[in-house]
mmCIF file of C-alpha atoms in Angstrom:
data_model
loop_
_atom_site.group_PDB
_atom_site.id
_atom_site.type_symbol
_atom_site.label_atom_id
_atom_site.label_comp_id
_atom_site.label_asym_id
_atom_site.label_seq_id
_atom_site.Cartn_x
_atom_site.Cartn_y
_atom_site.Cartn_z
ATOM 1 C CA MET A 65 29.543 -3.273 -8.008
ATOM 2 C CA SER A 66 28.334 -3.144 -11.613
ATOM 3 C CA ASN A 67 26.762 -0.003 -13.046
ATOM 4 C CA ALA A 68 23.403 -1.676 -13.738
ATOM 5 C CA PRO A 69 20.515 0.058 -11.919
ATOM 6 C CA LEU A 70 19.887 -1.188 -8.390
ATOM 7 C CA LYS A 71 16.418 -1.807 -7.053
ATOM 8 C CA LEU A 72 16.097 -0.869 -3.402
ATOM 9 C CA LEU A 73 13.021 -1.456 -1.285
ATOM 10 C CA PHE A 74 11.835 0.684 1.626
ATOM 11 C CA ALA A 75 9.587 -1.297 3.972
ATOM 12 C CA GLY A 76 8.185 -0.697 7.430
ATOM 13 C CA PRO A 77 4.980 0.048 9.281
ATOM 14 C CA THR A 78 2.594 2.870 8.452
ATOM 15 C CA GLY A 79 3.875 6.254 9.531
ATOM 16 C CA ALA A 80 7.540 5.236 9.747
ATOM 17 C CA GLY A 81 8.497 7.665 6.975
ATOM 18 C CA LYS A 82 8.948 5.528 3.848
ATOM 19 C CA THR A 83 7.147 7.916 1.466
ATOM 20 C CA THR A 84 8.918 10.896 3.044
ATOM 21 C CA ALA A 85 12.357 9.246 2.824
ATOM 22 C CA ILE A 86 11.943 8.419 -0.869
ATOM 23 C CA ALA A 87 10.701 11.946 -1.592
ATOM 24 C CA ALA A 88 13.713 13.353 0.291
ATOM 25 C CA ILE A 89 16.291 11.765 -2.035
ATOM 26 C CA SER A 90 14.506 11.080 -5.311
ATOM 27 C CA ASP A 91 15.747 12.978 -8.378
ATOM 28 C CA PHE A 92 12.127 13.728 -9.299
ATOM 29 C CA PRO A 93 8.835 13.913 -7.395
ATOM 30 C CA PRO A 94 8.089 10.253 -6.633
ATOM 31 C CA VAL A 95 5.206 8.355 -8.145
ATOM 32 C CA SER A 96 2.740 8.110 -5.314
ATOM 33 C CA THR A 97 -0.268 5.900 -4.672
ATOM 34 C CA ASP A 98 -1.430 7.664 -1.529
ATOM 35 C CA VAL A 99 -5.166 7.685 -0.864
ATOM 36 C CA ALA A 100 -7.339 8.884 1.988
ATOM 37 C CA ALA A 101 -6.937 6.693 5.069
ATOM 38 C CA THR A 102 -10.275 5.378 6.323
ATOM 39 C CA ASP A 103 -9.115 3.154 9.197
ATOM 40 C CA GLU A 104 -7.267 3.783 12.478
ATOM 41 C CA VAL A 105 -4.385 5.264 10.440
ATOM 42 C CA SER A 106 -6.603 8.311 9.833
ATOM 43 C CA ALA A 107 -5.986 9.341 13.453
ATOM 44 C CA MET A 108 -2.267 9.595 12.614
ATOM 45 C CA LYS A 109 -2.301 10.965 9.060
ATOM 46 C CA GLU A 110 -4.763 11.715 6.303
ATOM 47 C CA ALA A 111 -3.242 9.708 3.457
ATOM 48 C CA THR A 112 -1.678 6.287 3.220
ATOM 49 C CA THR A 113 0.245 4.421 0.509
ATOM 50 C CA VAL A 114 -1.778 1.533 -0.937
ATOM 51 C CA ALA A 115 0.382 0.199 -3.784
ATOM 52 C CA MET A 116 3.871 1.689 -3.841
ATOM 53 C CA ASP A 117 6.046 4.766 -3.959
ATOM 54 C CA TYR A 118 8.584 5.012 -6.734
ATOM 55 C CA GLY A 119 11.538 7.324 -7.093
ATOM 56 C CA GLU A 120 15.054 7.279 -8.515
ATOM 57 C CA ILE A 121 18.400 8.617 -7.431
ATOM 58 C CA THR A 122 21.576 8.833 -9.491
ATOM 59 C CA LEU A 123 24.695 8.456 -7.377
ATOM 60 C CA ALA A 124 27.948 10.355 -7.956
ATOM 61 C CA GLN A 125 29.454 7.543 -10.060
ATOM 62 C CA GLY A 126 26.406 7.539 -12.336
ATOM 63 C CA GLN A 127 24.909 4.508 -10.607
ATOM 64 C CA LYS A 128 21.117 4.658 -10.750
ATOM 65 C CA VAL A 129 19.102 3.381 -7.804
ATOM 66 C CA PHE A 130 15.387 2.675 -8.228
ATOM 67 C CA LEU A 131 13.616 3.384 -4.949
ATOM 68 C CA TYR A 132 10.434 1.473 -4.169
ATOM 69 C CA GLY A 133 8.333 1.996 -1.040
ATOM 70 C CA THR A 134 5.869 -0.600 0.182
ATOM 71 C CA PRO A 135 2.490 0.056 1.787
ATOM 72 C CA GLY A 136 2.715 -0.286 5.577
ATOM 73 C CA GLN A 137 -0.431 -2.242 6.427
ATOM 74 C CA ALA A 138 -0.142 -6.030 6.442
ATOM 75 C CA ARG A 139 -3.260 -6.336 4.275
ATOM 76 C CA PHE A 140 -1.038 -5.171 1.407
ATOM 77 C CA ASP A 141 1.562 -7.911 1.936
ATOM 78 C CA PHE A 142 0.933 -9.128 -1.633
ATOM 79 C CA MET A 143 2.568 -5.847 -2.737
ATOM 80 C CA TRP A 144 5.547 -6.560 -0.451
ATOM 81 C CA LYS A 145 6.151 -9.780 -2.386
ATOM 82 C CA ILE A 146 5.695 -8.155 -5.785
ATOM 83 C CA LEU A 147 8.000 -5.252 -4.962
ATOM 84 C CA ALA A 148 10.689 -7.476 -3.416
ATOM 85 C CA THR A 149 11.107 -9.345 -6.699
ATOM 86 C CA ASN A 150 14.580 -8.646 -8.144
ATOM 87 C CA SER A 151 15.338 -6.202 -5.360
ATOM 88 C CA LEU A 152 18.962 -6.002 -4.287
ATOM 89 C CA GLY A 153 18.093 -5.134 -0.753
ATOM 90 C CA LEU A 154 15.940 -3.537 1.820
ATOM 91 C CA ILE A 155 15.831 -0.561 4.121
ATOM 92 C CA ILE A 156 13.476 -1.196 7.026
ATOM 93 C CA LEU A 157 12.168 2.046 8.487
ATOM 94 C CA LEU A 158 10.726 1.943 11.998
ATOM 95 C CA ASP A 159 8.960 4.592 14.047
ATOM 96 C CA ASN A 160 10.595 4.475 17.474
ATOM 97 C CA SER A 161 7.620 6.254 19.052
ATOM 98 C CA SER A 162 5.125 3.590 17.923
ATOM 99 C CA GLN A 163 3.538 1.139 20.336
ATOM 100 C CA ASP A 164 6.040 -1.703 19.856
ATOM 101 C CA PRO A 165 8.756 -0.867 17.330
ATOM 102 C CA LEU A 166 10.794 -3.971 18.240
ATOM 103 C CA ALA A 167 7.844 -6.205 17.331
ATOM 104 C CA ASP A 168 7.569 -4.237 14.083
ATOM 105 C CA LEU A 169 11.237 -4.958 13.365
ATOM 106 C CA GLU A 170 10.683 -8.645 14.006
ATOM 107 C CA THR A 171 7.676 -8.702 11.643
ATOM 108 C CA TYR A 172 9.597 -7.132 8.787
ATOM 109 C CA VAL A 173 12.795 -9.145 9.335
ATOM 110 C CA ASP A 174 10.756 -12.362 9.341
ATOM 111 C CA HIS A 175 8.852 -11.384 6.225
ATOM 112 C CA PHE A 176 11.888 -10.232 4.232
ATOM 113 C CA ARG A 177 14.445 -12.643 5.714
ATOM 114 C CA GLU A 178 15.204 -14.329 2.410
ATOM 115 C CA LEU A 179 15.890 -10.963 0.758
ATOM 116 C CA ILE A 180 18.036 -9.766 3.658
ATOM 117 C CA ASP A 181 20.105 -12.968 3.661
ATOM 118 C CA ARG A 182 20.438 -13.029 -0.114
ATOM 119 C CA ALA A 183 21.202 -9.335 -0.562
ATOM 120 C CA ALA A 184 21.545 -6.531 1.936
ATOM 121 C CA GLY A 185 19.539 -4.845 4.664
ATOM 122 C CA VAL A 186 19.735 -1.737 6.810
ATOM 123 C CA VAL A 187 17.442 -0.501 9.572
ATOM 124 C CA GLY A 188 16.551 3.183 9.909
ATOM 125 C CA VAL A 189 14.901 4.351 13.118
ATOM 126 C CA THR A 190 12.818 7.518 12.935
ATOM 127 C CA ARG A 191 11.730 9.615 15.942
ATOM 128 C CA ALA A 192 14.623 7.974 17.775
ATOM 129 C CA GLU A 193 14.409 10.387 20.701
ATOM 130 C CA ARG A 194 11.259 8.574 21.870
ATOM 131 C CA GLY A 195 11.174 4.849 22.582
ATOM 132 C CA PRO A 196 13.802 2.113 22.894
ATOM 133 C CA LEU A 197 17.522 2.805 22.529
ATOM 134 C CA LEU A 198 19.131 1.653 19.296
ATOM 135 C CA GLY A 199 20.940 -1.054 21.282
ATOM 136 C CA ALA A 200 17.619 -2.852 21.741
ATOM 137 C CA TYR A 201 17.313 -3.184 17.944
ATOM 138 C CA PHE A 202 20.866 -4.558 17.675
ATOM 139 C CA ALA A 203 20.121 -7.050 20.459
ATOM 140 C CA LEU A 204 16.987 -8.259 18.691
ATOM 141 C CA LEU A 205 18.778 -8.605 15.357
ATOM 142 C CA GLN A 206 21.620 -10.470 17.053
ATOM 143 C CA ARG A 207 19.154 -12.853 18.694
ATOM 144 C CA LYS A 208 17.679 -13.544 15.268
ATOM 145 C CA GLY A 209 21.120 -14.058 13.732
ATOM 146 C CA CYS A 210 20.451 -11.240 11.294
ATOM 147 C CA LEU A 211 23.057 -8.537 11.665
ATOM 148 C CA MET A 212 22.218 -5.279 9.943
ATOM 149 C CA PRO A 213 23.346 -1.705 10.583
ATOM 150 C CA VAL A 214 20.840 0.303 12.629
ATOM 151 C CA LEU A 215 20.883 4.059 12.120
ATOM 152 C CA GLU A 216 18.924 6.924 13.569
ATOM 153 C CA VAL A 217 17.315 8.869 10.753
ATOM 154 C CA ASP A 218 15.074 11.858 10.170
ATOM 155 C CA ALA A 219 13.193 10.771 7.032
ATOM 156 C CA ARG A 220 12.570 14.429 6.120
ATOM 157 C CA LYS A 221 16.290 15.205 5.876
ATOM 158 C CA LYS A 222 17.984 14.348 2.605
ATOM 159 C CA GLN A 223 21.387 14.016 4.303
ATOM 160 C CA ASP A 224 20.048 11.495 6.818
ATOM 161 C CA VAL A 225 18.420 9.356 4.146
ATOM 162 C CA LEU A 226 21.595 9.518 2.016
ATOM 163 C CA CYS A 227 23.559 8.212 5.045
ATOM 164 C CA LEU A 228 21.126 5.305 5.217
ATOM 165 C CA LEU A 229 21.634 4.697 1.500
ATOM 166 C CA ASP A 230 25.442 4.802 1.960
ATOM 167 C CA ALA A 231 25.178 2.222 4.732
ATOM 168 C CA PHE A 232 23.045 0.046 2.472
ATOM 169 C CA LEU A 233 25.546 0.291 -0.404
ATOM 170 C CA SER A 234 28.409 -0.638 1.925
ATOM 171 C CA VAL A 235 26.542 -3.701 3.152
ATOM 172 C CA LEU A 236 25.711 -4.576 -0.453
ATOM 173 C CA GLU A 237 29.378 -4.389 -1.489
ATOM 174 C CA HIS A 238 30.313 -6.780 1.305
ATOM 175 C CA ALA A 239 27.424 -9.053 0.356
ATOM 176 C CA GLU A 240 28.810 -9.207 -3.184
ATOM 177 C CA LEU A 241 32.324 -10.252 -2.060
ATOM 178 C CA PRO A 242 31.716 -14.027 -1.978
ATOM 179 C CA ASP A 243 30.466 -14.046 -5.580
ATOM 180 C CA GLU A 244 33.387 -11.908 -6.714
ATOM 181 C CA ARG A 245 35.838 -14.304 -4.994
ATOM 182 C CA GLN A 246 34.183 -17.206 -6.775
ATOM 183 C CA ALA A 247 34.429 -15.385 -10.089
ATOM 184 C CA SER A 248 38.165 -14.644 -9.716
ATOM 185 C CA MET B 42 -7.826 14.396 10.806
ATOM 186 C CA SER B 43 -10.581 12.318 9.233
ATOM 187 C CA GLN B 44 -12.530 9.741 11.172
ATOM 188 C CA SER B 45 -12.386 6.068 10.432
ATOM 189 C CA LEU B 46 -15.112 5.003 7.999
ATOM 190 C CA GLN B 47 -17.546 2.295 9.109
ATOM 191 C CA PHE B 48 -20.970 1.414 7.747
ATOM 192 C CA THR B 49 -23.955 1.200 10.036
ATOM 193 C CA GLU B 50 -26.043 -1.974 9.918
ATOM 194 C CA PRO B 51 -28.796 -0.321 7.787
ATOM 195 C CA GLN B 52 -26.114 0.922 5.367
ATOM 196 C CA VAL B 53 -24.691 -2.592 5.075
ATOM 197 C CA GLU B 54 -28.181 -3.924 4.302
ATOM 198 C CA GLN B 55 -28.719 -1.180 1.712
ATOM 199 C CA CYS B 56 -25.418 -2.083 0.046
ATOM 200 C CA LYS B 57 -26.143 -5.807 0.110
ATOM 201 C CA ALA B 58 -29.468 -5.136 -1.603
ATOM 202 C CA ALA B 59 -27.749 -3.066 -4.294
ATOM 203 C CA LEU B 60 -25.140 -5.765 -4.906
ATOM 204 C CA ASP B 61 -27.836 -8.454 -4.997
ATOM 205 C CA ARG B 62 -29.685 -6.430 -7.654
ATOM 206 C CA PHE B 63 -26.421 -6.274 -9.606
ATOM 207 C CA LEU B 64 -25.917 -10.055 -9.407
ATOM 208 C CA ALA B 65 -29.541 -10.705 -10.335
ATOM 209 C CA ALA B 66 -29.076 -8.836 -13.619
ATOM 210 C CA SER B 67 -27.142 -11.749 -15.154
ATOM 211 C CA PRO B 68 -26.450 -15.326 -14.060
ATOM 212 C CA ASP B 69 -22.922 -14.814 -15.378
ATOM 213 C CA PHE B 70 -22.154 -11.963 -12.984
ATOM 214 C CA VAL B 71 -20.100 -13.647 -10.269
ATOM 215 C CA SER B 72 -19.175 -11.201 -7.530
ATOM 216 C CA ALA B 73 -19.449 -7.624 -6.351
ATOM 217 C CA ILE B 74 -17.431 -6.024 -3.589
ATOM 218 C CA ILE B 75 -17.586 -2.631 -1.949
ATOM 219 C CA SER B 76 -14.330 -1.598 -0.311
ATOM 220 C CA THR B 77 -12.617 1.543 0.866
ATOM 221 C CA VAL B 78 -10.003 3.175 -1.359
ATOM 222 C CA ASP B 79 -7.387 2.121 1.181
ATOM 223 C CA GLY B 80 -8.276 -1.507 0.731
ATOM 224 C CA ARG B 81 -10.704 -2.501 3.480
ATOM 225 C CA LEU B 82 -13.611 -4.808 2.707
ATOM 226 C CA LEU B 83 -17.017 -3.338 3.563
ATOM 227 C CA VAL B 84 -19.617 -5.482 1.774
ATOM 228 C CA GLU B 85 -19.232 -8.561 -0.372
ATOM 229 C CA ARG B 86 -21.726 -10.596 -2.414
ATOM 230 C CA SER B 87 -20.579 -13.537 -4.494
ATOM 231 C CA ARG B 88 -21.911 -16.674 -6.149
ATOM 232 C CA ARG B 89 -18.721 -18.497 -5.179
ATOM 233 C CA GLU B 90 -16.221 -18.450 -2.332
ATOM 234 C CA ILE B 91 -13.743 -15.581 -2.744
ATOM 235 C CA GLY B 92 -11.215 -13.977 -0.431
ATOM 236 C CA GLY B 93 -13.107 -10.708 -0.112
ATOM 237 C CA SER B 94 -10.556 -9.026 2.139
ATOM 238 C CA ARG B 95 -7.677 -9.870 -0.209
ATOM 239 C CA VAL B 96 -9.671 -8.689 -3.213
ATOM 240 C CA ALA B 97 -10.491 -5.437 -1.392
ATOM 241 C CA SER B 98 -6.801 -4.755 -0.676
ATOM 242 C CA MET B 99 -5.759 -5.618 -4.212
ATOM 243 C CA ALA B 100 -8.522 -3.421 -5.606
ATOM 244 C CA GLY B 101 -7.238 -0.503 -3.502
ATOM 245 C CA SER B 102 -3.710 -0.967 -4.855
ATOM 246 C CA LEU B 103 -4.802 -1.451 -8.447
ATOM 247 C CA ILE B 104 -7.111 1.555 -8.554
ATOM 248 C CA ALA B 105 -4.425 3.758 -6.969
ATOM 249 C CA LEU B 106 -1.812 2.510 -9.450
ATOM 250 C CA SER B 107 -4.206 3.105 -12.335
ATOM 251 C CA GLU B 108 -4.809 6.625 -11.072
ATOM 252 C CA ALA B 109 -1.027 7.181 -10.879
ATOM 253 C CA LEU B 110 -0.545 5.760 -14.379
ATOM 254 C CA SER B 111 -3.362 7.933 -15.755
ATOM 255 C CA GLY B 112 -1.572 10.911 -14.221
ATOM 256 C CA GLU B 113 1.767 9.933 -15.771
ATOM 257 C CA LEU B 114 0.114 9.701 -19.190
ATOM 258 C CA HIS B 115 -1.838 12.948 -18.667
ATOM 259 C CA VAL B 116 -5.249 11.299 -19.041
ATOM 260 C CA LYS B 117 -6.506 11.348 -15.458
ATOM 261 C CA PRO B 118 -8.796 10.964 -13.637
ATOM 262 C CA CYS B 119 -9.052 7.211 -14.125
ATOM 263 C CA GLN B 120 -12.709 6.242 -14.611
ATOM 264 C CA HIS B 121 -12.449 2.496 -14.296
ATOM 265 C CA VAL B 122 -10.041 -0.396 -14.632
ATOM 266 C CA THR B 123 -10.886 -3.501 -16.621
ATOM 267 C CA ILE B 124 -9.147 -6.852 -16.570
ATOM 268 C CA THR B 125 -9.838 -9.444 -19.226
ATOM 269 C CA ALA B 126 -8.686 -12.836 -18.051
ATOM 270 C CA GLN B 127 -9.024 -16.225 -19.681
ATOM 271 C CA LEU B 128 -11.963 -17.259 -17.529
ATOM 272 C CA GLY B 129 -13.635 -13.969 -16.817
ATOM 273 C CA VAL B 130 -13.687 -10.218 -16.720
ATOM 274 C CA ILE B 131 -13.189 -7.820 -13.822
ATOM 275 C CA VAL B 132 -14.133 -4.167 -13.459
ATOM 276 C CA LEU B 133 -12.883 -1.812 -10.753
ATOM 277 C CA MET B 134 -14.103 1.734 -10.241
ATOM 278 C CA HIS B 135 -14.521 4.480 -7.687
ATOM 279 C CA VAL B 136 -17.939 5.099 -6.236
ATOM 280 C CA GLN B 137 -18.095 8.768 -7.198
ATOM 281 C CA ASP B 138 -19.491 10.764 -4.314
ATOM 282 C CA SER B 139 -18.404 13.874 -2.487
ATOM 283 C CA ARG B 140 -15.525 12.117 -0.717
ATOM 284 C CA ASN B 141 -14.551 9.334 -3.177
ATOM 285 C CA LEU B 142 -13.679 6.941 -0.378
ATOM 286 C CA LEU B 143 -15.306 3.822 -1.827
ATOM 287 C CA ALA B 144 -14.532 1.403 -4.641
ATOM 288 C CA LEU B 145 -16.644 -1.182 -6.418
ATOM 289 C CA THR B 146 -15.094 -4.362 -7.835
ATOM 290 C CA THR B 147 -17.217 -6.672 -9.955
ATOM 291 C CA SER B 148 -16.477 -9.855 -11.821
ATOM 292 C CA ALA B 149 -18.249 -11.990 -14.383
ATOM 293 C CA SER B 150 -17.602 -15.185 -16.288
ATOM 294 C CA HIS B 151 -16.024 -15.019 -19.753
ATOM 295 C CA GLU B 152 -19.491 -15.525 -21.287
ATOM 296 C CA VAL B 153 -20.286 -11.901 -20.453
ATOM 297 C CA LYS B 154 -19.280 -9.069 -22.746
ATOM 298 C CA LEU B 155 -17.081 -6.520 -21.019
ATOM 299 C CA GLY B 156 -19.456 -3.718 -22.017
ATOM 300 C CA THR B 157 -22.366 -5.450 -20.300
ATOM 301 C CA LEU B 158 -20.431 -5.834 -17.057
ATOM 302 C CA LEU B 159 -19.167 -2.261 -17.305
ATOM 303 C CA ALA B 160 -22.652 -0.809 -17.811
ATOM 304 C CA SER B 161 -24.140 -2.769 -14.901
ATOM 305 C CA SER B 162 -21.200 -1.896 -12.662
ATOM 306 C CA ARG B 163 -21.567 1.805 -13.478
ATOM 307 C CA ARG B 164 -25.273 1.622 -12.677
ATOM 308 C CA THR B 165 -24.545 0.008 -9.322
ATOM 309 C CA ALA B 166 -21.768 2.497 -8.525
ATOM 310 C CA THR B 167 -24.155 5.366 -9.284
ATOM 311 C CA GLU B 168 -26.782 3.797 -7.044
ATOM 312 C CA LEU B 169 -24.230 3.478 -4.241
ATOM 313 C CA SER B 170 -23.038 7.043 -4.695
ATOM 314 C CA GLN B 171 -26.603 8.288 -4.219
ATOM 315 C CA MET B 172 -26.887 6.569 -0.827
ATOM 316 C CA GLY B 173 -24.631 9.108 0.900
ATOM 317 C CA LEU B 174 -22.605 6.299 2.455
ATOM 318 C CA THR B 175 -19.507 8.332 3.213
ATOM 319 C CA LYS B 176 -21.141 11.421 4.658
ATOM 320 C CA PRO B 177 -19.195 12.348 7.806
ATOM 321 C CA PRO B 178 -21.171 11.870 11.025
ATOM 322 C CA LEU B 179 -22.898 14.972 12.319
ATOM 323 C CA THR B 180 -20.811 16.873 14.827
ATOM 324 C CA GLN B 181 -22.160 16.577 18.364
ATOM 325 C CA THR B 182 -23.225 19.992 19.575
ATOM 326 C CA SER B 183 -24.815 21.134 22.794
ATOM 327 C CA PRO B 184 -28.531 20.465 22.863
ATOM 328 C CA ALA B 185 -30.637 23.335 21.693
ATOM 329 C CA THR B 186 -32.433 25.174 24.455
ATOM 330 C CA PHE B 187 -35.866 26.633 24.070
ATOM 331 C CA PRO B 188 -37.396 29.331 26.150
#
């Protein structure tokens, strides 16, 4: 992997923990575009991201990773496209206690399929103690022919989010192998 | 937790009237949209077909980004955002009331000077802010009893 900064995208439905996960690992307080929620989200939380979250983390080898978080609501899908540009991969965060987290996974895999196939993807499942077992996510991904690691994560815990990042970097290294073979 | 914000029918009519007054001020004013800060369309008036819901979402993102950028550069709060495009001008601003939950997005053809659009948009935003559109509903209490 080169030492050029990596752009990593956090996507997923509202309330899955994207803003929290970026804040947990960013080297500085993330740039936030949270505003008061005025729709059904307001029953869950007071503020919601409407443009993006932005943070940075410098890994042990000096590798910088730019962390971008997308807004959760589908009405902001234009931001999903903008933020996915030049991204080297995606972490999909899902709230296991939501109404239908498997449908959420399908939505995000379908939307970001090109990015996942081209680069790398990892799934993080928050509130894993409630809702489907992780095996159900694997089964769905397998059915879609889109194999990605699925990890349980507490978005508030730096160590958990770093594990997710490690998994992403491992997948990314494997994704880079074909190009490296071609180059040699 | 806050309650979801919806306009009543009379409020919608009040807003439509305000936006119509805005559009009537110049034949080159093209559209005016009231949306929530989290990108939901509430009221839209336009001389031509526009995707009001998309514009409302984009306005939410753009105003929030502008607020974040103003913070980064230590010049916040952001008062308005202007876009000068080849074929027109766009102004986005908060409707400044006690809760700051609403945004106004206006557009005009390139014939209009940005200052003219800005002044009219400010006037309309002030008018909207005086309508008390985002006042929380009164809490239901037990009926008063009289001896």
